Short mmCIF file of C-alpha atoms in Angstrom, two decimals:
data_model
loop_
_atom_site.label_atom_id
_atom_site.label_comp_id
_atom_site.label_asym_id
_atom_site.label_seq_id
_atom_site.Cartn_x
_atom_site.Cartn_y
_atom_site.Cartn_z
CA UNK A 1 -3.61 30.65 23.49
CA UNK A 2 -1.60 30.15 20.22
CA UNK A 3 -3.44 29.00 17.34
CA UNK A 4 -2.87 25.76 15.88
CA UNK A 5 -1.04 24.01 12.73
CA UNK A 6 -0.65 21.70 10.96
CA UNK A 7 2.74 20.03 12.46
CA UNK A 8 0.85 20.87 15.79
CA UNK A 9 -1.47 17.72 14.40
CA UNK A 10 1.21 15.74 13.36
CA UNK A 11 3.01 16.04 16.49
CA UNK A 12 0.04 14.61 18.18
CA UNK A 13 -0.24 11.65 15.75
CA UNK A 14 2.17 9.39 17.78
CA UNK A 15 -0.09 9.93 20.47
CA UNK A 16 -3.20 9.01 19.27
CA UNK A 17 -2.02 6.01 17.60
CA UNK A 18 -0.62 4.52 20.89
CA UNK A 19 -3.96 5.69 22.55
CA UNK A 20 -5.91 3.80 19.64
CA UNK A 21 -3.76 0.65 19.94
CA UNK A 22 -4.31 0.41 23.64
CA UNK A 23 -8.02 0.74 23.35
CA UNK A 24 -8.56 -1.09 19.87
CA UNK A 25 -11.38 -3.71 20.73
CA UNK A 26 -13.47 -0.74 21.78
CA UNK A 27 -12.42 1.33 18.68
CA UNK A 28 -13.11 -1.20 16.63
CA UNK A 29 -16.48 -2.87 17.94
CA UNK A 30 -18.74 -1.53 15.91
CA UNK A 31 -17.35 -2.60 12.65
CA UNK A 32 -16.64 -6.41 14.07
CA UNK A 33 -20.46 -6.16 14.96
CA UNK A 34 -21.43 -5.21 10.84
CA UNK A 35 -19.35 -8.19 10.13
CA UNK A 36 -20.47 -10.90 12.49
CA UNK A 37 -23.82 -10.78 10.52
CA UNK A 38 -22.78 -12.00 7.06
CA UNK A 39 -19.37 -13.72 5.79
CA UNK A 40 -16.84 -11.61 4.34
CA UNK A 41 -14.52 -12.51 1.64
CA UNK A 42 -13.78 -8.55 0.29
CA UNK A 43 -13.20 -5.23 1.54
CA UNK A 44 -14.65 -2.33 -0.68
CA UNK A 45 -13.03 0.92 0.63
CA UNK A 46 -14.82 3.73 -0.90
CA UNK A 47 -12.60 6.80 -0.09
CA UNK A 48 -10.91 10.17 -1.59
CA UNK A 49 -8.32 12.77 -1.01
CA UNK A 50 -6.09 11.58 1.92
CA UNK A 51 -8.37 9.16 2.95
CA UNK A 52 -8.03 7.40 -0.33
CA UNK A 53 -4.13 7.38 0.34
CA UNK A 54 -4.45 6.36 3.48
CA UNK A 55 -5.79 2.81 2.26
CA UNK A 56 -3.48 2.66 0.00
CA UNK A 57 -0.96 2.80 3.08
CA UNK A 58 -3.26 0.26 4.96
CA UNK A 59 -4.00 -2.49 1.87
CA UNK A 60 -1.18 -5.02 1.94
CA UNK A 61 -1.25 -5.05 6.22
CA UNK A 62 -4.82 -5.82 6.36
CA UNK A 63 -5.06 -8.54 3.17
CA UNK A 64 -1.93 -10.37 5.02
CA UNK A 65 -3.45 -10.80 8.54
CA UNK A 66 -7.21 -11.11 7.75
CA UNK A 67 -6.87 -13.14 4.61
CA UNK A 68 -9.59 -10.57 2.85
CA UNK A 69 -9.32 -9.08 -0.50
CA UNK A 70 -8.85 -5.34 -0.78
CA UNK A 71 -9.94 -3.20 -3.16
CA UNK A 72 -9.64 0.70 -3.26
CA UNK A 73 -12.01 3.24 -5.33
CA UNK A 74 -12.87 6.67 -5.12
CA UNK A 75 -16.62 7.64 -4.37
CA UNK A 76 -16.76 9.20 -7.76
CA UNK A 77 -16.12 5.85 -10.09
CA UNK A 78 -18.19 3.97 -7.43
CA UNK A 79 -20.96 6.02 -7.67
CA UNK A 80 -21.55 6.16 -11.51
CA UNK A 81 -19.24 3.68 -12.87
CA UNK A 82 -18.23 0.83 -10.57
CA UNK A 83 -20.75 -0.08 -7.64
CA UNK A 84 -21.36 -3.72 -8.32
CA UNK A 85 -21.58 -5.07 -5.06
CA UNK A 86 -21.58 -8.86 -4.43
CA UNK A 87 -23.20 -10.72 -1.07
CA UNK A 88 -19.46 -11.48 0.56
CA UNK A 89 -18.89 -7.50 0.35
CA UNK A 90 -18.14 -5.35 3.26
CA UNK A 91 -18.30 -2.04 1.94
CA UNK A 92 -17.05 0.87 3.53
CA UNK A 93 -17.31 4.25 2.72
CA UNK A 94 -14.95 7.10 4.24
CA UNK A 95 -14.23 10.66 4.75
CA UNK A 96 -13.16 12.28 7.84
CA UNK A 97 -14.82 15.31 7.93
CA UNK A 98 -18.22 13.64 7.71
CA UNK A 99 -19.18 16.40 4.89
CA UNK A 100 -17.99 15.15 1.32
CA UNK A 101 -20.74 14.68 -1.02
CA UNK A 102 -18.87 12.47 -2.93
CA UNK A 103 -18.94 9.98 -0.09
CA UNK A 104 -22.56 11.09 1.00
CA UNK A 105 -23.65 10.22 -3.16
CA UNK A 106 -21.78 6.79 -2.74
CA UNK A 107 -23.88 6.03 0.64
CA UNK A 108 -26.92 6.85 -1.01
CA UNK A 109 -25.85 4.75 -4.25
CA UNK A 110 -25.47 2.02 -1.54
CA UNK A 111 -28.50 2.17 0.32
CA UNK A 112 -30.00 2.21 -3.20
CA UNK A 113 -28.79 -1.70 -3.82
CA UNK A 114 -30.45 -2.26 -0.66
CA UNK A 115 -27.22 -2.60 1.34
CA UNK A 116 -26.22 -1.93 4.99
CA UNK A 117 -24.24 1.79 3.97
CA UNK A 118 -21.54 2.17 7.09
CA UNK A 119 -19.63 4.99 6.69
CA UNK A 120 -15.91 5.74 8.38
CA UNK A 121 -15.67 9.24 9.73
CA UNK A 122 -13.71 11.90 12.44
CA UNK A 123 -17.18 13.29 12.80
CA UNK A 124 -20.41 11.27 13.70
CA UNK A 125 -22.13 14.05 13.87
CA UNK A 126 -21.67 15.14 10.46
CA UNK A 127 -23.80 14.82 7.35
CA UNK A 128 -23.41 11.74 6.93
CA UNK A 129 -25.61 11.08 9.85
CA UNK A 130 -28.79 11.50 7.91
CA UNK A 131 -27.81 9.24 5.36
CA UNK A 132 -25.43 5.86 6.57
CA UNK A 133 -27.18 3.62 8.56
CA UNK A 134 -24.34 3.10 10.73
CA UNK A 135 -22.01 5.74 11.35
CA UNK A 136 -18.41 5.00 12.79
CA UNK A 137 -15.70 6.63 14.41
CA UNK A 138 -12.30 5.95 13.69
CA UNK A 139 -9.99 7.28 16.26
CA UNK A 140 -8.57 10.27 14.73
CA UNK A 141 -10.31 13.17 17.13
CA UNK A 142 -10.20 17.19 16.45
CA UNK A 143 -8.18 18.46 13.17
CA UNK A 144 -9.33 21.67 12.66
CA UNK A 145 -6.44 23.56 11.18
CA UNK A 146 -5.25 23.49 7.80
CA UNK A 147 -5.39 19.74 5.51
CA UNK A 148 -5.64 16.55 6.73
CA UNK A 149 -2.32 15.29 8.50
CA UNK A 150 -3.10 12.78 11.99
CA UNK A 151 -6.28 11.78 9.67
CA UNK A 152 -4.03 9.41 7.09
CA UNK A 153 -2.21 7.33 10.05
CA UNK A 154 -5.42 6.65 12.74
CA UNK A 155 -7.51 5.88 9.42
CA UNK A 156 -4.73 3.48 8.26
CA UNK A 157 -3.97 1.72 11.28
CA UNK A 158 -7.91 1.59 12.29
CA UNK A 159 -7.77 -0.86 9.09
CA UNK A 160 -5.12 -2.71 11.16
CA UNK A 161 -6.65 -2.69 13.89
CA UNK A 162 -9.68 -4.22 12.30
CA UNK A 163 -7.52 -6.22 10.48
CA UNK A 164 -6.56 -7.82 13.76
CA UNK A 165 -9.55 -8.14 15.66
CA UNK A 166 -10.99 -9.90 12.74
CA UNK A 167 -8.67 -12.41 12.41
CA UNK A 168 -7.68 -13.12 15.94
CA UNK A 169 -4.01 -12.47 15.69
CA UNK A 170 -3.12 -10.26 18.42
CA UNK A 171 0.34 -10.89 17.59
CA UNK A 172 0.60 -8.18 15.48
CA UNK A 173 -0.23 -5.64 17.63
CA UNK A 174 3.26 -5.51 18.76
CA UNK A 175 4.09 -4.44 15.07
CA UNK A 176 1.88 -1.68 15.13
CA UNK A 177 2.87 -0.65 18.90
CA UNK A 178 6.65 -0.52 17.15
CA UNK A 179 5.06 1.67 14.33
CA UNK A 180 3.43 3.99 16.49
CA UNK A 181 6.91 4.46 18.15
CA UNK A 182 8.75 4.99 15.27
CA UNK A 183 6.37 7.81 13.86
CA UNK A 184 7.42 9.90 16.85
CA UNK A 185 11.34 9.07 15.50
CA UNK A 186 10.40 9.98 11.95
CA UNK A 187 8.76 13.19 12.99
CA UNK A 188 12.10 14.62 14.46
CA UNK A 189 14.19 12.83 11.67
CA UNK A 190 12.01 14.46 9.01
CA UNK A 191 12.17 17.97 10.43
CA UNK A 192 15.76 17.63 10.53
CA UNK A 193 16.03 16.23 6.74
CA UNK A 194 13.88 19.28 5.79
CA UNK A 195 16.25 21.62 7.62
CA UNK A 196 19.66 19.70 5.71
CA UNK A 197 17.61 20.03 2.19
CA UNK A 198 15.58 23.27 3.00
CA UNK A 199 17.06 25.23 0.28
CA UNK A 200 16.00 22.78 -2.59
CA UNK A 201 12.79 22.32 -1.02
CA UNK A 202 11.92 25.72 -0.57
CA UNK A 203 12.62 26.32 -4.68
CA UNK A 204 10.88 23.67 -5.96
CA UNK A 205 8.74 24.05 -9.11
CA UNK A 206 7.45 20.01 -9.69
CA UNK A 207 7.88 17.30 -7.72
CA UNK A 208 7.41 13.64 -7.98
CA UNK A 209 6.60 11.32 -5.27
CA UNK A 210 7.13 7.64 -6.08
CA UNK A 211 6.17 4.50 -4.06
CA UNK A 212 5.15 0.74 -4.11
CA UNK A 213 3.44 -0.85 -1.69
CA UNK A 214 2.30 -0.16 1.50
CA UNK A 215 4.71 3.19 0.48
CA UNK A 216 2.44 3.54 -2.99
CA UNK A 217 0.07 5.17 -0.49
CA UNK A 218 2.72 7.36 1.49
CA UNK A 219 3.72 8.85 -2.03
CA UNK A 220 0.04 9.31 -2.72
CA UNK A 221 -0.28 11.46 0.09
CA UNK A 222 2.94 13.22 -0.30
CA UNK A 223 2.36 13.88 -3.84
CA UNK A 224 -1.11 15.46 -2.87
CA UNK A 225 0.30 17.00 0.47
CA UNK A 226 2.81 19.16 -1.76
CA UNK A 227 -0.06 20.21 -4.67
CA UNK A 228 -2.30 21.49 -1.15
CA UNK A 229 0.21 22.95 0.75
CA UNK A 230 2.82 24.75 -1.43
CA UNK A 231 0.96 24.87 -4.56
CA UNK A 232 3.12 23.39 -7.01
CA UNK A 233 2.81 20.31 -9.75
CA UNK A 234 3.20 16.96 -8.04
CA UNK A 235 2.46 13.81 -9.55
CA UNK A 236 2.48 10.40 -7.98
CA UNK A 237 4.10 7.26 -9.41
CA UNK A 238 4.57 2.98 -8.79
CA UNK A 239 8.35 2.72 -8.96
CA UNK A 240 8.17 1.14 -12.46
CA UNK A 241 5.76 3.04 -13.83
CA UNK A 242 8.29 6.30 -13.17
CA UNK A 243 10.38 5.25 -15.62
CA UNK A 244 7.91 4.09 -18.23
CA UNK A 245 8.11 7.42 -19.55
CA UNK A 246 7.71 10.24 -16.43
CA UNK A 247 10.95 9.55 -16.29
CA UNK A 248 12.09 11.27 -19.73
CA UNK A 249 10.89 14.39 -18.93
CA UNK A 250 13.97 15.22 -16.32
CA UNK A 251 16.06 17.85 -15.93
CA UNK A 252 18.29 19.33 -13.04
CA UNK A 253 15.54 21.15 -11.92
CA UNK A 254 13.22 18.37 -10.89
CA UNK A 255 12.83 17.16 -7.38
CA UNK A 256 12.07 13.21 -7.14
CA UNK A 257 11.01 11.64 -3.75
CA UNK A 258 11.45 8.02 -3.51
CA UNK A 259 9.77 6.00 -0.53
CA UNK A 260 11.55 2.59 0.11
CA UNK A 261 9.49 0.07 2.27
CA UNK A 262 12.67 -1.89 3.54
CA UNK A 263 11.63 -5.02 1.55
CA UNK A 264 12.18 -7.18 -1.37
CA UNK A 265 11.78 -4.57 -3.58
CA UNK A 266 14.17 -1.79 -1.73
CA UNK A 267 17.43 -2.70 -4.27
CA UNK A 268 15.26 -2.07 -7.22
CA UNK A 269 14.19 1.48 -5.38
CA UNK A 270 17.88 2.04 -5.16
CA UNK A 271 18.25 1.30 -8.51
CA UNK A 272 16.06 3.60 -9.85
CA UNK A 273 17.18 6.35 -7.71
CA UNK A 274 20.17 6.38 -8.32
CA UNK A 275 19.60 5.97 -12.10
CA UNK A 276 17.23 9.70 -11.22
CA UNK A 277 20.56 11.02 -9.36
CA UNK A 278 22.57 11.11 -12.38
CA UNK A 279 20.06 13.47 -13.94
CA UNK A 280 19.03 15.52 -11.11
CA UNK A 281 20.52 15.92 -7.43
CA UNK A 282 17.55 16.84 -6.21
CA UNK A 283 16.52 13.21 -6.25
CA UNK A 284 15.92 11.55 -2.45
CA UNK A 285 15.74 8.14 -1.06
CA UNK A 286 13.39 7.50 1.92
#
């Protein structure tokens, strides 16, 4: 048997999202049980690493459809810095593995106020056990190999998904049912883009990702993805805030990723890349 990964997890992503989708009251009942006991009015997501990025990805879908605030902090700030929590709160803290003690010191933080401490996870059987007082899964099943890649998109669209069934409007499930489809696309697109551009990628020194949006949480994760993976500088950046001084430091040399959402903002994203490409040609529009 050949060892896995970590495209062998990616590939499956497409997968598990339609699985998800199909099955999404069931994935999501526990969670629309915590919430049929109080009203809502904000979503605290309490997450780090990829997880963190992976609400980033999920933030504008689910304030649109279920009318909720969002907000987005890592266990760290929450725990000694920012852990206010008012009635209307739904507070939810993640981590796939089921074994950061970050997350585990935000729970416990939590159950301190005297609040119901759910916890997100790949792994109810983890740590976490002994400390949330409800535990759920989110969809994402075995990722074993390497850092977390199928983890960022079933956490994301779980939000969705919850997002949804929430709000009643099961009309948006076809949206997601075309995203899930299109991640299969963009897996063979991307491995082809990497192939066209492998020699600049493969002699990279610093990278920036840059993002706004929905897309603020894709460069998140890509930024972090290339600091895990090949070990080099890579910094994340809002559109704007790129060239609010990052900017200044370019030279031929640096590699610039830009991720464009397809939305009101894309001709500014065009702008500014093609403001970077006079500079560098190692600058890319996604």
């Amino acid at each position: 048997m050949n060892k896995l990964i970590m495209f062998d997890y990616v590939k499956e992503t497409p997968n598990v999202l339609k699985t998800n989708i199909e099955q999404y009251t069931t994935l999501v009942d526990p969670l629309m049980k915590e919430v049929q006991q109080k009203e809502i009015k904000r979503i605290l997501l309490v997450a780090s690493g990829s997880s963190h990025n992976a609400c980033y990805c999920a933030r504008s879908f689910v304030e649109k459809v279920s009318g909720l605030e969002v907000r987005i902090i890592t266990p760290y700030t929450f725990t000694y810095y920012e852990n206010d929590i008012e009635e209307n709160d739904l507070v939810l803290v993640v981590t796939q593995s089921g074994l950061s003690t970050n997350a585990i010191e935000a729970l416990k933080i939590i159950k301190k106020k005297e609040c119901r401490a759910i916890c997100l996870t790949g792994n109810k059987n983890s740590d976490v056990k002994d400390v949330a007082d409800v535990v759920i899964e989110y969809g994402v099943g075995e990722e074993l190999v390497g850092y977390v890649t199928k983890g960022v998109s079933s956490l994301a669209l779980f939000l969705d998904l919850f997002a949804i069934a929430y709000s009643g409007k099961t009309e948006y499930l076809d949206e997601l049912k075309k995203a899930a489809d299109l991640n299969e696309e963009m897996i063979d697109q991307a491995t082809n883009f990497i192939q066209q551009h492998y020699k600049n990628f493969s002699s990279m020194s610093w990278v920036y990702s840059c993002g706004a949006g929905a897309n603020y949480g894709t460069a998140l994760e890509s930024a972090l993805k290339m600091g895990e993976t090949i070990h080099i500088p890579s910094c994340c950046y809002e559109i704007e805030e790129y060239i609010h001084g990052p900017n200044l430091q370019l030279t031929p040399q640096y590699n610039v990723i830009f991720f464009d959402g397809n939305d009101g903002a894309s001709r500014r994203v065009e702008q500014v890349y093609k403001a970077t490409r006079k500079v560098t040609n190692r600058a890319y529009l996604i």
